[in-house]
Amino acid sequence: MKRKIYFCFFSILLFISCSHKKNNNSNFAVTTPIIKTVGNIDVIVDPNLELMMILARLGQLTPYYKGFREENDYINEVDKYFGKFDLEPAVSLVGRSGLVYEKLPEFAMYMNEDSTGFKMELNNKHFITNLGPAYKYPFYALKSNMDAIRDFRIKTNFDQFFQEHKPFYEKMIDEKISIILEGSFDEWYKSFYGVKEKHNKCIYISYLSGANYGIEYKTSKGEIIPRSVILASFTGKSFIDLLSHELSHPMTRNVVLKLYNNETIKIFFDNQYKQNALYSHFVEKEGLKTGLSLLDETVNQACANKYLETVFSESEMKIINDYNVFEKRLSYMLVISDFLNVYENNRKKYKNFEAFYPELEKHILNIITEEKDINFKNDF
C-alpha cells in the first residue's frame, strides 16, 4: 500500500516537473502579421521584420540608425521604449553583422518559430538553425544567435508593444492600399508581364525600413512570389514609383540574367560600371560588384517606367527620368524603355515579358554598336 502511495506521489512530482519544463521551453505567444489584401497584393506589417529593424536601429546599422531616417512619432516611441535595451546581446549581434538592405529584412521574412524555437524557412522548407551556417544562412542564423534574438523579444515584451500599436499599423496599411487602388497597379502588373498569379504578391511596409527592394520567393514547386519591402514614410506617387520598381525585379530578373550571359553585353555593362564611380557608390548590393547590378537596375526601371507613364504627368516623368539617368547613372534606361513600346504593341506575338527577350537582346546589342561607333569617331 505504501509503495503505491509513494509511486503515486513521485508520479505526480514527475508530472509537475515535466509540465514545468515543458512550459519553460514551449513556444510563447508570437504575434501574427497584420495583412490586408487588395487585388492580388497582400500589404503586410510583419512583427519579425519590425523586430529585426528595431535591433538594427539599436545596433546603429546603416541605414537604420538615428539621424539617417526621418524621425516621426512612431520612431520616437520605438527609441524611447527600446532604447534602454541597447546593450542586450541581440543588439551587438546584429550590430556586428554589418548586413544591411535586403539581407536583414529577408532574414526576418523567413524567420519562423514553433515549439522547438526559431527556424529559417527557405523555399518553403524548414531548416533548423542549429545546423550551423550554410550557403544561404547569414551567420546570425546560428542557434545561439537566434536564442539571443528570442530572449530580446521576450525581455522587451516586444509582442505587447506590437499589439498596442496595431491600430497605427492598420492605418499605415490602409493608406498604402488606397494609393494602390487609385493607380490600378495590380491590373497593369498582370497585363504587362503576362503573369497568371497563383499566389498574391507581398508588400512589407515599415517606418524603420532602411531600404526599398524586391525579393523573389520560390515555393517548393518553383513558383515565384514577388515580395517587396518599402519604407512606409513614402506616400502618394513616391510610393507607387517605388512599388512599380521593386515588384518588377522578380519579373525582370530572368531576362536580365540571360542578357548578362551575352559576353558582349556583359563586357559593356561591366565597363560602364567601372567607369561610373558615382553609381558604384550609390548601389551597395552584396555580390553585385559588377555590371550586373547596373544592367539589372536599367532594364527593371525601363519596365517600371511603362507603368509610371500611365499615372504620372510629363513633368513628373521628367523628374523621375532625370533622377534615374543623372543620379543613378542608368544612361540607357530611356532608350530601352522607349523600345518596350514594340513589346506593348505586339502582345499577341509576345505573351509575356520573357518572350520578348530575343528582341530586347538585339536592341541592346545595337545600342552597344552605336556607342562604339560614336566613341571610335570621337577618337579621330
Tab-separated table of C-alpha atoms in Angstrom:
chain	number	residue	atom	x	y	z
A	1	MET	CA	0.000	0.000	0.000
A	2	LYS	CA	2.828	2.402	0.975
A	3	ARG	CA	4.605	1.546	-2.246
A	4	LYS	CA	1.518	2.510	-4.205
A	5	ILE	CA	1.258	5.794	-2.300
A	6	TYR	CA	4.949	6.551	-2.863
A	7	PHE	CA	4.599	5.607	-6.508
A	8	CYS	CA	1.612	7.927	-6.956
A	9	PHE	CA	3.389	10.700	-5.079
A	10	PHE	CA	6.525	10.501	-7.216
A	11	SER	CA	4.420	10.190	-10.375
A	12	ILE	CA	2.674	13.438	-9.510
A	13	LEU	CA	6.020	15.144	-8.818
A	14	LEU	CA	7.404	13.821	-12.095
A	15	PHE	CA	4.314	15.063	-13.955
A	16	ILE	CA	4.614	18.524	-12.372
A	17	SER	CA	8.324	18.631	-13.135
A	18	CYS	CA	7.816	17.625	-16.757
A	19	SER	CA	4.931	20.036	-17.166
A	20	HIS	CA	7.007	22.872	-15.709
A	21	LYS	CA	9.901	22.017	-18.009
A	22	LYS	CA	7.609	21.826	-20.982
A	23	ASN	CA	6.101	25.211	-20.186
A	24	ASN	CA	9.535	26.787	-19.887
A	25	ASN	CA	10.557	25.503	-23.292
A	26	SER	CA	7.252	25.843	-25.052
A	27	ASN	CA	6.574	28.423	-27.699
A	28	PHE	CA	5.464	31.792	-26.302
A	29	ALA	CA	2.664	33.806	-27.857
A	30	VAL	CA	4.186	35.145	-31.053
A	31	THR	CA	2.207	37.917	-32.714
A	32	THR	CA	0.931	37.186	-36.216
A	33	PRO	CA	1.482	39.622	-39.097
A	34	ILE	CA	-1.164	42.215	-39.946
A	35	ILE	CA	-2.271	41.549	-43.513
A	36	LYS	CA	-4.786	43.314	-45.715
A	37	THR	CA	-5.359	42.391	-49.344
A	38	VAL	CA	-6.073	44.497	-52.401
A	39	GLY	CA	-6.490	42.537	-55.644
A	40	ASN	CA	-3.563	40.116	-55.782
A	41	ILE	CA	-1.427	42.127	-53.379
A	42	ASP	CA	-1.014	41.478	-49.665
A	43	VAL	CA	0.064	44.581	-47.754
A	44	ILE	CA	1.807	43.476	-44.570
A	45	VAL	CA	3.224	44.803	-41.342
A	46	ASP	CA	5.234	41.857	-40.081
A	47	PRO	CA	6.346	41.601	-36.417
A	48	ASN	CA	9.514	39.656	-37.281
A	49	LEU	CA	10.506	42.332	-39.756
A	50	GLU	CA	9.754	45.104	-37.263
A	51	LEU	CA	11.744	43.271	-34.568
A	52	MET	CA	14.835	42.991	-36.761
A	53	MET	CA	14.515	46.626	-37.831
A	54	ILE	CA	14.467	47.694	-34.182
A	55	LEU	CA	17.555	45.599	-33.449
A	56	ALA	CA	19.321	47.129	-36.450
A	57	ARG	CA	18.413	50.632	-35.267
A	58	LEU	CA	19.698	49.964	-31.750
A	59	GLY	CA	22.826	48.390	-33.254
A	60	GLN	CA	23.380	51.582	-35.307
A	61	LEU	CA	23.418	49.747	-38.614
A	62	THR	CA	23.312	51.952	-41.681
A	63	PRO	CA	20.729	52.897	-42.869
A	64	TYR	CA	18.527	52.203	-39.844
A	65	TYR	CA	20.178	54.239	-37.107
A	66	LYS	CA	19.182	57.593	-35.625
A	67	GLY	CA	19.684	60.578	-37.829
A	68	PHE	CA	19.672	58.573	-41.044
A	69	ARG	CA	15.906	58.166	-41.210
A	70	GLU	CA	13.407	60.978	-40.934
A	71	GLU	CA	12.024	60.965	-37.407
A	72	ASN	CA	8.314	60.732	-36.579
A	73	ASP	CA	6.158	59.985	-33.538
A	74	TYR	CA	6.345	56.224	-34.048
A	75	ILE	CA	10.127	56.156	-34.378
A	76	ASN	CA	10.402	58.346	-31.293
A	77	GLU	CA	8.258	55.841	-29.376
A	78	VAL	CA	10.471	52.993	-30.549
A	79	ASP	CA	13.591	54.833	-29.387
A	80	LYS	CA	12.052	55.654	-26.017
A	81	TYR	CA	10.713	52.152	-25.357
A	82	PHE	CA	13.591	50.031	-26.671
A	83	GLY	CA	16.494	52.432	-26.084
A	84	LYS	CA	17.150	51.064	-22.603
A	85	PHE	CA	17.838	47.628	-24.115
A	86	ASP	CA	20.641	48.773	-26.407
A	87	LEU	CA	23.243	46.683	-24.549
A	88	GLU	CA	21.405	43.395	-24.984
A	89	PRO	CA	23.399	40.594	-26.709
A	90	ALA	CA	20.998	40.540	-29.656
A	91	VAL	CA	21.746	44.204	-30.379
A	92	SER	CA	25.507	43.724	-30.504
A	93	LEU	CA	24.928	40.577	-32.569
A	94	VAL	CA	23.030	42.446	-35.282
A	95	GLY	CA	25.387	45.409	-34.976
A	96	ARG	CA	28.368	43.143	-35.688
A	97	SER	CA	26.709	41.535	-38.694
A	98	GLY	CA	27.259	44.559	-40.900
A	99	LEU	CA	24.476	43.318	-43.138
A	100	VAL	CA	22.123	45.964	-44.443
A	101	TYR	CA	19.395	46.428	-47.020
A	102	GLU	CA	17.738	43.213	-48.112
A	103	LYS	CA	19.743	40.756	-46.016
A	104	LEU	CA	18.393	41.815	-42.647
A	105	PRO	CA	14.687	42.029	-43.573
A	106	GLU	CA	14.877	38.972	-45.827
A	107	PHE	CA	16.182	37.051	-42.843
A	108	ALA	CA	13.171	38.275	-40.851
A	109	MET	CA	10.708	37.164	-43.517
A	110	TYR	CA	11.929	33.592	-43.339
A	111	MET	CA	12.207	33.561	-39.546
A	112	ASN	CA	9.523	31.354	-38.017
A	113	GLU	CA	9.022	29.746	-34.645
A	114	ASP	CA	7.419	26.639	-33.220
A	115	SER	CA	7.871	24.649	-30.025
A	116	THR	CA	11.498	23.880	-30.945
A	117	GLY	CA	12.422	27.535	-31.315
A	118	PHE	CA	13.229	29.699	-34.310
A	119	LYS	CA	13.674	28.147	-37.729
A	120	MET	CA	14.636	29.517	-41.093
A	121	GLU	CA	12.178	28.845	-43.885
A	122	LEU	CA	13.764	28.935	-47.322
A	123	ASN	CA	11.918	27.917	-50.477
A	124	ASN	CA	9.047	26.521	-48.432
A	125	LYS	CA	11.313	24.163	-46.467
A	126	HIS	CA	12.296	24.365	-42.818
A	127	PHE	CA	15.924	24.446	-41.776
A	128	ILE	CA	16.596	24.248	-38.037
A	129	THR	CA	19.068	26.976	-37.243
A	130	ASN	CA	21.337	24.891	-35.027
A	131	LEU	CA	22.606	23.144	-38.167
A	132	GLY	CA	25.118	25.965	-38.414
A	133	PRO	CA	25.944	28.358	-41.232
A	134	ALA	CA	25.122	27.007	-44.669
A	135	TYR	CA	25.375	28.591	-48.071
A	136	LYS	CA	22.187	30.617	-47.714
A	137	TYR	CA	22.473	31.335	-43.999
A	138	PRO	CA	23.521	34.653	-42.584
A	139	PHE	CA	25.867	33.891	-39.697
A	140	TYR	CA	23.370	35.128	-37.130
A	141	ALA	CA	21.025	32.251	-38.026
A	142	LEU	CA	23.075	30.066	-35.690
A	143	LYS	CA	21.015	28.679	-32.818
A	144	SER	CA	22.904	30.654	-30.167
A	145	ASN	CA	22.313	33.870	-32.087
A	146	MET	CA	18.664	33.055	-32.683
A	147	ASP	CA	18.273	32.407	-28.961
A	148	ALA	CA	19.648	35.895	-28.270
A	149	ILE	CA	17.059	37.418	-30.607
A	150	ARG	CA	14.335	35.370	-28.952
A	151	ASP	CA	15.473	36.478	-25.479
A	152	PHE	CA	15.394	40.106	-26.602
A	153	ARG	CA	11.867	39.622	-27.871
A	154	ILE	CA	10.690	38.207	-24.553
A	155	LYS	CA	12.651	40.553	-22.264
A	156	THR	CA	11.413	43.700	-24.021
A	157	ASN	CA	7.807	42.498	-24.298
A	158	PHE	CA	8.108	43.248	-27.985
A	159	ASP	CA	4.880	41.456	-28.876
A	160	GLN	CA	2.944	43.572	-26.405
A	161	PHE	CA	4.439	46.707	-27.964
A	162	PHE	CA	3.454	45.460	-31.414
A	163	GLN	CA	-0.103	44.682	-30.321
A	164	GLU	CA	-0.514	48.097	-28.697
A	165	HIS	CA	0.444	49.746	-31.990
A	166	LYS	CA	-1.816	47.583	-34.114
A	167	PRO	CA	-4.265	50.477	-34.878
A	168	PHE	CA	-1.311	52.528	-36.136
A	169	TYR	CA	-0.076	49.674	-38.347
A	170	GLU	CA	-3.561	49.118	-39.766
A	171	LYS	CA	-3.889	52.798	-40.631
A	172	MET	CA	-0.491	52.632	-42.334
A	173	ILE	CA	-1.665	49.671	-44.422
A	174	ASP	CA	-4.961	51.359	-45.353
A	175	GLU	CA	-3.075	54.398	-46.643
A	176	LYS	CA	-0.963	52.227	-48.951
A	177	ILE	CA	-3.979	50.271	-50.202
A	178	SER	CA	-5.766	53.476	-51.209
A	179	ILE	CA	-2.690	54.506	-53.245
A	180	ILE	CA	-2.530	51.117	-54.981
A	181	LEU	CA	-6.214	51.199	-55.846
A	182	GLU	CA	-6.029	54.708	-57.232
A	183	GLY	CA	-3.239	53.792	-59.650
A	184	SER	CA	-4.686	50.396	-60.772
A	185	PHE	CA	-1.192	48.969	-60.343
A	186	ASP	CA	-2.232	45.332	-59.923
A	187	GLU	CA	-4.102	45.269	-63.254
A	188	TRP	CA	-1.154	46.802	-65.115
A	189	TYR	CA	1.306	44.400	-63.494
A	190	LYS	CA	-0.516	41.252	-64.568
A	191	SER	CA	-1.128	42.593	-68.060
A	192	PHE	CA	2.369	43.950	-68.756
A	193	TYR	CA	4.339	40.954	-67.506
A	194	GLY	CA	1.788	38.421	-68.738
A	195	VAL	CA	1.684	36.543	-65.454
A	196	LYS	CA	-1.095	34.332	-64.150
A	197	GLU	CA	-0.624	34.563	-60.422
A	198	LYS	CA	-1.470	31.627	-58.179
A	199	HIS	CA	-0.163	33.481	-55.146
A	200	ASN	CA	-0.521	37.058	-54.001
A	201	LYS	CA	2.368	39.476	-54.238
A	202	CYS	CA	3.540	40.727	-50.842
A	203	ILE	CA	4.464	44.234	-49.766
A	204	TYR	CA	6.101	44.658	-46.362
A	205	ILE	CA	6.000	48.189	-45.008
A	206	SER	CA	7.789	49.709	-42.038
A	207	TYR	CA	8.793	53.170	-40.865
A	208	LEU	CA	12.080	51.627	-39.746
A	209	SER	CA	12.989	50.071	-43.076
A	210	GLY	CA	16.313	51.261	-44.366
A	211	ALA	CA	15.863	50.259	-47.978
A	212	ASN	CA	13.393	49.531	-50.723
A	213	TYR	CA	13.840	46.402	-52.832
A	214	GLY	CA	12.226	43.381	-54.392
A	215	ILE	CA	12.705	39.839	-53.187
A	216	GLU	CA	11.922	36.686	-55.094
A	217	TYR	CA	10.390	33.893	-53.007
A	218	LYS	CA	10.078	30.441	-54.587
A	219	THR	CA	7.635	27.799	-53.406
A	220	SER	CA	8.515	24.099	-53.280
A	221	LYS	CA	7.012	23.855	-56.803
A	222	GLY	CA	9.290	26.584	-58.101
A	223	GLU	CA	6.541	29.193	-58.301
A	224	ILE	CA	7.699	32.770	-57.789
A	225	ILE	CA	6.006	35.034	-55.262
A	226	PRO	CA	7.200	38.630	-55.669
A	227	ARG	CA	7.889	40.331	-52.332
A	228	SER	CA	8.868	43.903	-51.704
A	229	VAL	CA	9.954	45.919	-48.687
A	230	ILE	CA	9.117	49.614	-48.843
A	231	LEU	CA	9.748	52.418	-46.407
A	232	ALA	CA	6.323	53.463	-45.113
A	233	SER	CA	7.155	57.171	-44.996
A	234	PHE	CA	6.934	57.235	-48.797
A	235	THR	CA	3.431	58.345	-49.723
A	236	GLY	CA	1.381	59.175	-52.799
A	237	LYS	CA	3.170	58.902	-56.124
A	238	SER	CA	6.540	58.381	-54.439
A	239	PHE	CA	5.168	55.138	-53.032
A	240	ILE	CA	3.775	53.991	-56.374
A	241	ASP	CA	7.133	54.805	-58.011
A	242	LEU	CA	8.920	52.512	-55.572
A	243	LEU	CA	6.228	49.857	-55.766
A	244	SER	CA	6.405	49.574	-59.553
A	245	HIS	CA	10.203	49.351	-59.454
A	246	GLU	CA	10.616	46.875	-56.610
A	247	LEU	CA	7.846	44.449	-57.563
A	248	SER	CA	9.168	44.459	-61.124
A	249	HIS	CA	12.504	42.965	-60.073
A	250	PRO	CA	11.252	39.365	-59.769
A	251	MET	CA	9.577	39.692	-63.173
A	252	THR	CA	12.636	41.104	-64.977
A	253	ARG	CA	15.368	39.107	-63.247
A	254	ASN	CA	15.393	36.083	-65.576
A	255	VAL	CA	15.623	38.313	-68.646
A	256	VAL	CA	18.420	40.343	-67.049
A	257	LEU	CA	20.417	37.213	-66.251
A	258	LYS	CA	20.018	35.962	-69.824
A	259	LEU	CA	21.175	39.319	-71.149
A	260	TYR	CA	24.205	39.303	-68.866
A	261	ASN	CA	25.171	35.865	-70.176
A	262	ASN	CA	25.780	37.506	-73.539
A	263	GLU	CA	29.511	38.233	-73.429
A	264	THR	CA	29.259	41.482	-75.406
A	265	ILE	CA	26.549	42.861	-73.124
A	266	LYS	CA	28.414	41.678	-70.029
A	267	ILE	CA	31.676	43.378	-71.002
A	268	PHE	CA	29.893	46.585	-71.976
A	269	PHE	CA	27.971	46.953	-68.700
A	270	ASP	CA	30.957	45.833	-66.627
A	271	ASN	CA	32.992	48.648	-68.200
A	272	GLN	CA	30.148	51.110	-67.690
A	273	TYR	CA	30.017	50.113	-64.048
A	274	LYS	CA	33.755	50.560	-63.526
A	275	GLN	CA	33.731	53.967	-65.197
A	276	ASN	CA	30.791	55.083	-63.127
A	277	ALA	CA	32.225	55.742	-59.680
A	278	LEU	CA	29.093	57.553	-58.548
A	279	TYR	CA	26.867	54.610	-59.399
A	280	SER	CA	29.247	52.170	-57.740
A	281	HIS	CA	28.944	54.219	-54.569
A	282	PHE	CA	25.177	54.662	-54.928
A	283	VAL	CA	24.368	50.958	-55.104
A	284	GLU	CA	25.543	48.599	-52.367
A	285	LYS	CA	24.453	45.108	-53.279
A	286	GLU	CA	26.246	42.064	-51.968
A	287	GLY	CA	27.806	40.027	-54.738
A	288	LEU	CA	26.895	42.581	-57.416
A	289	LYS	CA	30.145	44.483	-57.705
A	290	THR	CA	29.845	44.181	-61.467
A	291	GLY	CA	27.830	45.491	-64.372
A	292	LEU	CA	25.065	43.045	-63.497
A	293	SER	CA	23.637	45.461	-60.942
A	294	LEU	CA	23.752	48.301	-63.485
A	295	LEU	CA	22.045	46.181	-66.144
A	296	ASP	CA	19.514	44.949	-63.598
A	297	GLU	CA	18.531	48.447	-62.487
A	298	THR	CA	18.459	49.728	-66.076
A	299	VAL	CA	16.127	47.079	-67.506
A	300	ASN	CA	13.976	46.987	-64.400
A	301	GLN	CA	13.399	50.740	-64.338
A	302	ALA	CA	12.730	50.741	-68.081
A	303	CYS	CA	9.848	48.330	-67.436
A	304	ALA	CA	8.572	50.212	-64.394
A	305	ASN	CA	8.526	53.375	-66.490
A	306	LYS	CA	5.817	51.886	-68.702
A	307	TYR	CA	3.513	51.897	-65.691
A	308	LEU	CA	4.611	55.282	-64.418
A	309	GLU	CA	3.812	56.816	-67.807
A	310	THR	CA	0.171	55.878	-67.231
A	311	VAL	CA	-0.147	57.683	-63.895
A	312	PHE	CA	2.423	60.491	-63.967
A	313	SER	CA	2.379	63.723	-65.958
A	314	GLU	CA	5.149	64.569	-68.438
A	315	SER	CA	6.726	66.988	-65.976
A	316	GLU	CA	6.655	64.350	-63.223
A	317	MET	CA	8.188	61.767	-65.554
A	318	LYS	CA	10.970	64.206	-66.399
A	319	ILE	CA	11.878	64.489	-62.725
A	320	ILE	CA	11.913	60.700	-62.354
A	321	ASN	CA	13.902	60.165	-65.551
A	322	ASP	CA	16.450	62.851	-64.676
A	323	TYR	CA	16.991	61.200	-61.314
A	324	ASN	CA	17.480	57.742	-62.821
A	325	VAL	CA	19.704	58.904	-65.676
A	326	PHE	CA	21.813	61.562	-63.974
A	327	GLU	CA	21.798	60.484	-60.313
A	328	LYS	CA	21.643	56.700	-60.579
A	329	ARG	CA	23.513	56.785	-63.904
A	330	LEU	CA	21.083	54.494	-65.732
A	331	SER	CA	22.260	56.018	-69.011
A	332	TYR	CA	20.452	53.610	-71.347
A	333	MET	CA	17.216	53.260	-69.413
A	334	LEU	CA	15.209	55.676	-71.568
A	335	VAL	CA	16.154	54.153	-74.932
A	336	ILE	CA	15.278	50.705	-73.604
A	337	SER	CA	12.015	51.977	-72.136
A	338	ASP	CA	11.055	53.546	-75.463
A	339	PHE	CA	11.833	50.275	-77.223
A	340	LEU	CA	9.389	48.458	-74.933
A	341	ASN	CA	6.625	50.101	-76.985
A	342	VAL	CA	7.335	47.336	-79.511
A	343	TYR	CA	6.558	44.792	-76.802
A	344	GLU	CA	3.373	46.542	-75.706
A	345	ASN	CA	2.103	46.940	-79.278
A	346	ASN	CA	2.674	43.287	-80.194
A	347	ARG	CA	1.326	41.338	-77.244
A	348	LYS	CA	-0.237	38.683	-79.459
A	349	LYS	CA	3.289	37.796	-80.530
A	350	TYR	CA	4.842	38.186	-77.067
A	351	LYS	CA	2.665	36.511	-74.443
A	352	ASN	CA	4.867	37.675	-71.575
A	353	PHE	CA	7.970	39.732	-70.922
A	354	GLU	CA	10.353	36.768	-71.094
A	355	ALA	CA	9.126	36.010	-74.625
A	356	PHE	CA	10.410	39.450	-75.650
A	357	TYR	CA	13.976	38.613	-74.591
A	358	PRO	CA	15.412	37.954	-78.110
A	359	GLU	CA	14.216	41.346	-79.375
A	360	LEU	CA	15.498	43.134	-76.278
A	361	GLU	CA	18.891	41.452	-76.635
A	362	LYS	CA	19.173	42.607	-80.273
A	363	HIS	CA	18.213	46.140	-79.270
A	364	ILE	CA	20.840	46.352	-76.537
A	365	LEU	CA	23.484	44.940	-78.879
A	366	ASN	CA	22.540	47.680	-81.390
A	367	ILE	CA	22.940	50.286	-78.632
A	368	ILE	CA	26.418	48.945	-77.863
A	369	THR	CA	27.403	49.000	-81.548
A	370	GLU	CA	26.223	52.595	-81.916
A	371	GLU	CA	28.149	53.601	-78.777
A	372	LYS	CA	31.313	52.010	-80.112
A	373	ASP	CA	30.895	53.824	-83.448
A	374	ILE	CA	30.444	57.150	-81.674
A	375	ASN	CA	33.490	56.561	-79.476
A	376	PHE	CA	35.533	55.492	-82.500
A	377	LYS	CA	34.638	58.704	-84.378
A	378	ASN	CA	35.415	60.817	-81.324
A	379	ASP	CA	38.915	59.318	-81.182
A	380	PHE	CA	39.734	60.908	-84.526
